[in-house]
Amino acid sequence: MDKRADIVVVVNGLARQLNVPVRRNLVDMLRHDLGLTGAHVGCEHGVCGACNVRVDGVVVRGCLMLAVQADGATVDTIEGLTATGEIAALQSAFVERNALQCGYCTPGMLMTGAELLSQQTCPSRAVIRDAISGNYCRCTGYQAIVDAIETTALARKDGIPS
Ligand code: FES
Ligand code: FES
């Protein structure tokens, strides 16, 4: 029988008490225990970035972290970032620049893009490409995703909120 553990995690601003199997990874906890299905599961090996979530302010692979390791941590998912409006401009740019087709990679891309934009005022296209190199997209060829992140960076540089 699976051993279980009690944990407390602040998810998208709300303290959640959970009893989880000790082998459950963070993204499965978010999806199955809390119904937050924005973070996707692709490779489950830390390769594709579909499962990216933010833990204590840093974007991590949700498939490579156990839920019990998040005990006491603050976790933000794409739902939380959407609700606060933190990434509204970036999300709009993804739509306007046609940066999503099936959208499977999009939550992870937005997480990574938002983290880059929080660290650099106006990254070059090469820097953007490097930042998203750990996120796989099967549909877009990446060009439009780079366009969307660059568009957001340039708008912010011009004083338009992002
Ligand atoms: S599902 Fe986690 S990196 Fe692919
Ligand atoms: S839009 Fe389909 S995987 Fe990226």
PDB file of C-alpha atoms and ligand atoms in Angstrom:
ATOM      1  CA  MET A   1       0.000   0.000   0.000  1.00  0.00           C
ATOM      2  CA  ASP A   2       1.201   3.500  -0.830  1.00  0.00           C
ATOM      3  CA  LYS A   3       2.516   5.394   2.147  1.00  0.00           C
ATOM      4  CA  ARG A   4       0.814   8.778   2.517  1.00  0.00           C
ATOM      5  CA  ALA A   5       1.714  12.071   4.170  1.00  0.00           C
ATOM      6  CA  ASP A   6      -0.067  15.220   5.324  1.00  0.00           C
ATOM      7  CA  ILE A   7       1.179  18.414   3.745  1.00  0.00           C
ATOM      8  CA  VAL A   8       0.218  22.078   3.733  1.00  0.00           C
ATOM      9  CA  VAL A   9       0.874  24.056   0.558  1.00  0.00           C
ATOM     10  CA  VAL A  10      -0.146  27.566  -0.393  1.00  0.00           C
ATOM     11  CA  VAL A  11      -1.472  27.184  -3.920  1.00  0.00           C
ATOM     12  CA  ASN A  12      -2.395  30.303  -5.859  1.00  0.00           C
ATOM     13  CA  GLY A  13      -2.683  32.212  -2.587  1.00  0.00           C
ATOM     14  CA  LEU A  14      -4.818  29.665  -0.731  1.00  0.00           C
ATOM     15  CA  ALA A  15      -3.483  27.386   2.027  1.00  0.00           C
ATOM     16  CA  ARG A  16      -4.386  23.789   1.170  1.00  0.00           C
ATOM     17  CA  GLN A  17      -4.133  20.811   3.508  1.00  0.00           C
ATOM     18  CA  LEU A  18      -3.676  17.546   1.675  1.00  0.00           C
ATOM     19  CA  ASN A  19      -3.007  13.912   2.376  1.00  0.00           C
ATOM     20  CA  VAL A  20      -1.003  12.610  -0.560  1.00  0.00           C
ATOM     21  CA  PRO A  21       0.819   9.429  -1.527  1.00  0.00           C
ATOM     22  CA  VAL A  22       4.496  10.071  -0.854  1.00  0.00           C
ATOM     23  CA  ARG A  23       5.317   9.015  -4.420  1.00  0.00           C
ATOM     24  CA  ARG A  24       2.918  11.495  -6.064  1.00  0.00           C
ATOM     25  CA  ASN A  25       4.644  14.233  -8.004  1.00  0.00           C
ATOM     26  CA  LEU A  26       3.685  17.872  -7.686  1.00  0.00           C
ATOM     27  CA  VAL A  27       1.974  18.212 -11.058  1.00  0.00           C
ATOM     28  CA  ASP A  28      -0.195  15.156 -10.396  1.00  0.00           C
ATOM     29  CA  MET A  29      -1.143  16.588  -7.015  1.00  0.00           C
ATOM     30  CA  LEU A  30      -2.151  19.873  -8.621  1.00  0.00           C
ATOM     31  CA  ARG A  31      -4.123  18.159 -11.368  1.00  0.00           C
ATOM     32  CA  HIS A  32      -5.689  15.236  -9.501  1.00  0.00           C
ATOM     33  CA  ASP A  33      -6.040  16.493  -5.939  1.00  0.00           C
ATOM     34  CA  LEU A  34      -6.782  20.153  -6.620  1.00  0.00           C
ATOM     35  CA  GLY A  35      -8.273  20.065 -10.133  1.00  0.00           C
ATOM     36  CA  LEU A  36      -5.740  22.568 -11.448  1.00  0.00           C
ATOM     37  CA  THR A  37      -5.252  21.116 -14.912  1.00  0.00           C
ATOM     38  CA  GLY A  38      -3.466  24.096 -16.475  1.00  0.00           C
ATOM     39  CA  ALA A  39      -0.041  22.552 -15.931  1.00  0.00           C
ATOM     40  CA  HIS A  40       0.187  19.676 -18.375  1.00  0.00           C
ATOM     41  CA  VAL A  41       1.969  16.350 -18.248  1.00  0.00           C
ATOM     42  CA  GLY A  42       4.071  15.545 -21.284  1.00  0.00           C
ATOM     43  CA  CYS A  43       7.252  13.557 -20.873  1.00  0.00           C
ATOM     44  CA  GLU A  44       7.274  13.075 -17.082  1.00  0.00           C
ATOM     45  CA  HIS A  45      11.060  13.130 -17.351  1.00  0.00           C
ATOM     46  CA  GLY A  46      11.849  16.816 -16.943  1.00  0.00           C
ATOM     47  CA  VAL A  47      12.428  17.307 -20.655  1.00  0.00           C
ATOM     48  CA  CYS A  48       9.427  19.098 -22.161  1.00  0.00           C
ATOM     49  CA  GLY A  49       8.426  21.859 -19.708  1.00  0.00           C
ATOM     50  CA  ALA A  50       4.675  21.234 -20.071  1.00  0.00           C
ATOM     51  CA  CYS A  51       4.431  20.755 -16.291  1.00  0.00           C
ATOM     52  CA  ASN A  52       6.170  24.004 -15.305  1.00  0.00           C
ATOM     53  CA  VAL A  53       4.861  25.652 -12.146  1.00  0.00           C
ATOM     54  CA  ARG A  54       6.335  28.233  -9.813  1.00  0.00           C
ATOM     55  CA  VAL A  55       7.506  27.105  -6.377  1.00  0.00           C
ATOM     56  CA  ASP A  56       8.601  29.816  -3.935  1.00  0.00           C
ATOM     57  CA  GLY A  57       9.002  32.192  -6.864  1.00  0.00           C
ATOM     58  CA  VAL A  58      11.066  29.924  -9.113  1.00  0.00           C
ATOM     59  CA  VAL A  59       9.771  27.996 -12.129  1.00  0.00           C
ATOM     60  CA  VAL A  60      10.314  24.265 -11.665  1.00  0.00           C
ATOM     61  CA  ARG A  61       9.327  21.037 -13.355  1.00  0.00           C
ATOM     62  CA  GLY A  62       6.201  19.795 -11.627  1.00  0.00           C
ATOM     63  CA  CYS A  63       6.962  16.250 -12.742  1.00  0.00           C
ATOM     64  CA  LEU A  64      10.373  16.179 -11.066  1.00  0.00           C
ATOM     65  CA  MET A  65       9.266  17.388  -7.647  1.00  0.00           C
ATOM     66  CA  LEU A  66       7.318  15.293  -5.196  1.00  0.00           C
ATOM     67  CA  ALA A  67       4.219  16.804  -3.650  1.00  0.00           C
ATOM     68  CA  VAL A  68       5.667  16.135  -0.182  1.00  0.00           C
ATOM     69  CA  GLN A  69       8.679  18.269  -1.113  1.00  0.00           C
ATOM     70  CA  ALA A  70       6.302  21.197  -1.537  1.00  0.00           C
ATOM     71  CA  ASP A  71       5.160  20.957   2.083  1.00  0.00           C
ATOM     72  CA  GLY A  72       5.313  24.508   3.450  1.00  0.00           C
ATOM     73  CA  ALA A  73       5.987  26.021   0.032  1.00  0.00           C
ATOM     74  CA  THR A  74       4.129  28.536  -2.092  1.00  0.00           C
ATOM     75  CA  VAL A  75       3.063  27.167  -5.463  1.00  0.00           C
ATOM     76  CA  ASP A  76       1.676  29.241  -8.320  1.00  0.00           C
ATOM     77  CA  THR A  77       0.108  27.661 -11.363  1.00  0.00           C
ATOM     78  CA  ILE A  78      -1.018  29.154 -14.636  1.00  0.00           C
ATOM     79  CA  GLU A  79      -4.503  29.495 -13.136  1.00  0.00           C
ATOM     80  CA  GLY A  80      -3.109  31.669 -10.343  1.00  0.00           C
ATOM     81  CA  LEU A  81      -1.048  33.856 -12.649  1.00  0.00           C
ATOM     82  CA  THR A  82      -4.087  34.275 -14.869  1.00  0.00           C
ATOM     83  CA  ALA A  83      -6.388  35.174 -11.980  1.00  0.00           C
ATOM     84  CA  THR A  84      -4.069  37.885 -10.662  1.00  0.00           C
ATOM     85  CA  GLY A  85      -3.533  39.363 -14.122  1.00  0.00           C
ATOM     86  CA  GLU A  86       0.215  39.036 -13.662  1.00  0.00           C
ATOM     87  CA  ILE A  87       0.741  37.669 -17.157  1.00  0.00           C
ATOM     88  CA  ALA A  88      -2.242  39.253 -18.925  1.00  0.00           C
ATOM     89  CA  ALA A  89      -0.110  41.136 -21.438  1.00  0.00           C
ATOM     90  CA  LEU A  90       1.952  38.058 -22.264  1.00  0.00           C
ATOM     91  CA  GLN A  91      -1.181  35.961 -22.703  1.00  0.00           C
ATOM     92  CA  SER A  92      -2.669  38.591 -25.022  1.00  0.00           C
ATOM     93  CA  ALA A  93       0.547  38.653 -27.034  1.00  0.00           C
ATOM     94  CA  PHE A  94       0.419  34.865 -27.438  1.00  0.00           C
ATOM     95  CA  VAL A  95      -3.076  35.203 -28.909  1.00  0.00           C
ATOM     96  CA  GLU A  96      -2.274  38.230 -31.059  1.00  0.00           C
ATOM     97  CA  ARG A  97       0.964  36.753 -32.440  1.00  0.00           C
ATOM     98  CA  ASN A  98      -0.625  33.356 -33.087  1.00  0.00           C
ATOM     99  CA  ALA A  99       1.798  31.664 -30.701  1.00  0.00           C
ATOM    100  CA  LEU A 100      -0.411  28.710 -29.860  1.00  0.00           C
ATOM    101  CA  GLN A 101      -1.968  25.974 -31.912  1.00  0.00           C
ATOM    102  CA  CYS A 102      -2.943  22.966 -29.805  1.00  0.00           C
ATOM    103  CA  GLY A 103      -1.936  24.939 -26.713  1.00  0.00           C
ATOM    104  CA  TYR A 104      -0.503  21.952 -24.903  1.00  0.00           C
ATOM    105  CA  CYS A 105       2.858  23.615 -24.335  1.00  0.00           C
ATOM    106  CA  THR A 106       1.390  27.064 -23.744  1.00  0.00           C
ATOM    107  CA  PRO A 107       1.033  27.120 -19.926  1.00  0.00           C
ATOM    108  CA  GLY A 108       4.661  26.033 -19.545  1.00  0.00           C
ATOM    109  CA  MET A 109       5.790  28.509 -22.195  1.00  0.00           C
ATOM    110  CA  LEU A 110       3.953  31.317 -20.421  1.00  0.00           C
ATOM    111  CA  MET A 111       5.538  30.347 -17.108  1.00  0.00           C
ATOM    112  CA  THR A 112       9.002  30.379 -18.640  1.00  0.00           C
ATOM    113  CA  GLY A 113       8.359  33.553 -20.632  1.00  0.00           C
ATOM    114  CA  ALA A 114       7.040  35.369 -17.572  1.00  0.00           C
ATOM    115  CA  GLU A 115      10.053  34.342 -15.517  1.00  0.00           C
ATOM    116  CA  LEU A 116      12.424  35.603 -18.204  1.00  0.00           C
ATOM    117  CA  LEU A 117      10.576  38.923 -18.433  1.00  0.00           C
ATOM    118  CA  SER A 118      10.758  39.288 -14.659  1.00  0.00           C
ATOM    119  CA  GLN A 119      14.527  38.889 -14.823  1.00  0.00           C
ATOM    120  CA  GLN A 120      15.379  40.905 -17.943  1.00  0.00           C
ATOM    121  CA  THR A 121      13.866  44.146 -19.144  1.00  0.00           C
ATOM    122  CA  CYS A 122      14.268  43.570 -22.839  1.00  0.00           C
ATOM    123  CA  PRO A 123      15.844  40.230 -23.770  1.00  0.00           C
ATOM    124  CA  SER A 124      17.092  39.702 -27.310  1.00  0.00           C
ATOM    125  CA  ARG A 125      15.504  37.070 -29.518  1.00  0.00           C
ATOM    126  CA  ALA A 126      18.554  34.884 -28.927  1.00  0.00           C
ATOM    127  CA  VAL A 127      18.096  35.166 -25.175  1.00  0.00           C
ATOM    128  CA  ILE A 128      14.363  34.404 -25.527  1.00  0.00           C
ATOM    129  CA  ARG A 129      15.174  31.339 -27.622  1.00  0.00           C
ATOM    130  CA  ASP A 130      17.677  30.185 -25.059  1.00  0.00           C
ATOM    131  CA  ALA A 131      15.188  30.702 -22.210  1.00  0.00           C
ATOM    132  CA  ILE A 132      12.466  28.630 -23.877  1.00  0.00           C
ATOM    133  CA  SER A 133      14.842  25.951 -25.125  1.00  0.00           C
ATOM    134  CA  GLY A 134      13.725  23.727 -22.258  1.00  0.00           C
ATOM    135  CA  ASN A 135      10.090  23.932 -23.373  1.00  0.00           C
ATOM    136  CA  TYR A 136       8.988  21.729 -26.233  1.00  0.00           C
ATOM    137  CA  CYS A 137       6.333  22.770 -28.725  1.00  0.00           C
ATOM    138  CA  ARG A 138       5.241  20.372 -31.441  1.00  0.00           C
ATOM    139  CA  CYS A 139       3.041  22.833 -33.323  1.00  0.00           C
ATOM    140  CA  THR A 140       4.332  26.345 -33.733  1.00  0.00           C
ATOM    141  CA  GLY A 141       7.957  26.134 -34.819  1.00  0.00           C
ATOM    142  CA  TYR A 142       8.720  28.544 -31.945  1.00  0.00           C
ATOM    143  CA  GLN A 143       8.932  31.655 -34.172  1.00  0.00           C
ATOM    144  CA  ALA A 144       5.557  33.015 -33.059  1.00  0.00           C
ATOM    145  CA  ILE A 145       6.296  32.224 -29.418  1.00  0.00           C
ATOM    146  CA  VAL A 146       9.522  34.226 -29.612  1.00  0.00           C
ATOM    147  CA  ASP A 147       7.528  37.011 -31.338  1.00  0.00           C
ATOM    148  CA  ALA A 148       4.984  37.044 -28.502  1.00  0.00           C
ATOM    149  CA  ILE A 149       7.563  37.219 -25.726  1.00  0.00           C
ATOM    150  CA  GLU A 150       9.535  39.871 -27.624  1.00  0.00           C
ATOM    151  CA  THR A 151       6.354  41.886 -28.247  1.00  0.00           C
ATOM    152  CA  THR A 152       5.598  41.871 -24.524  1.00  0.00           C
ATOM    153  CA  ALA A 153       9.137  42.899 -23.650  1.00  0.00           C
ATOM    154  CA  LEU A 154       9.110  45.779 -26.149  1.00  0.00           C
ATOM    155  CA  ALA A 155       5.706  46.985 -24.951  1.00  0.00           C
ATOM    156  CA  ARG A 156       6.926  46.961 -21.389  1.00  0.00           C
ATOM    157  CA  LYS A 157      10.035  48.880 -22.389  1.00  0.00           C
ATOM    158  CA  ASP A 158       7.729  51.489 -23.898  1.00  0.00           C
ATOM    159  CA  GLY A 159       5.883  51.756 -20.594  1.00  0.00           C
ATOM    160  CA  ILE A 160       2.900  49.586 -21.463  1.00  0.00           C
ATOM    161  CA  PRO A 161       2.119  47.339 -18.449  1.00  0.00           C
ATOM    162  CA  SER A 162       2.993  43.672 -18.814  1.00  0.00           C
TER     163      SER A 162
HETATM  164  S1  FES B   1       6.098  16.583 -18.049  1.00  0.00           S
HETATM  165 FE1  FES B   1       7.549  17.546 -16.785  1.00  0.00          FE
HETATM  166  S2  FES B   1       9.118  18.205 -18.128  1.00  0.00           S
HETATM  167 FE2  FES B   1       7.755  17.065 -19.392  1.00  0.00          FE
HETATM  168  S1  FES B   2       1.050  24.788 -29.467  1.00  0.00           S
HETATM  169 FE1  FES B   2       0.906  22.625 -29.605  1.00  0.00          FE
HETATM  170  S2  FES B   2       2.613  21.900 -28.527  1.00  0.00           S
HETATM  171 FE2  FES B   2       2.902  24.017 -28.605  1.00  0.00          FE
END
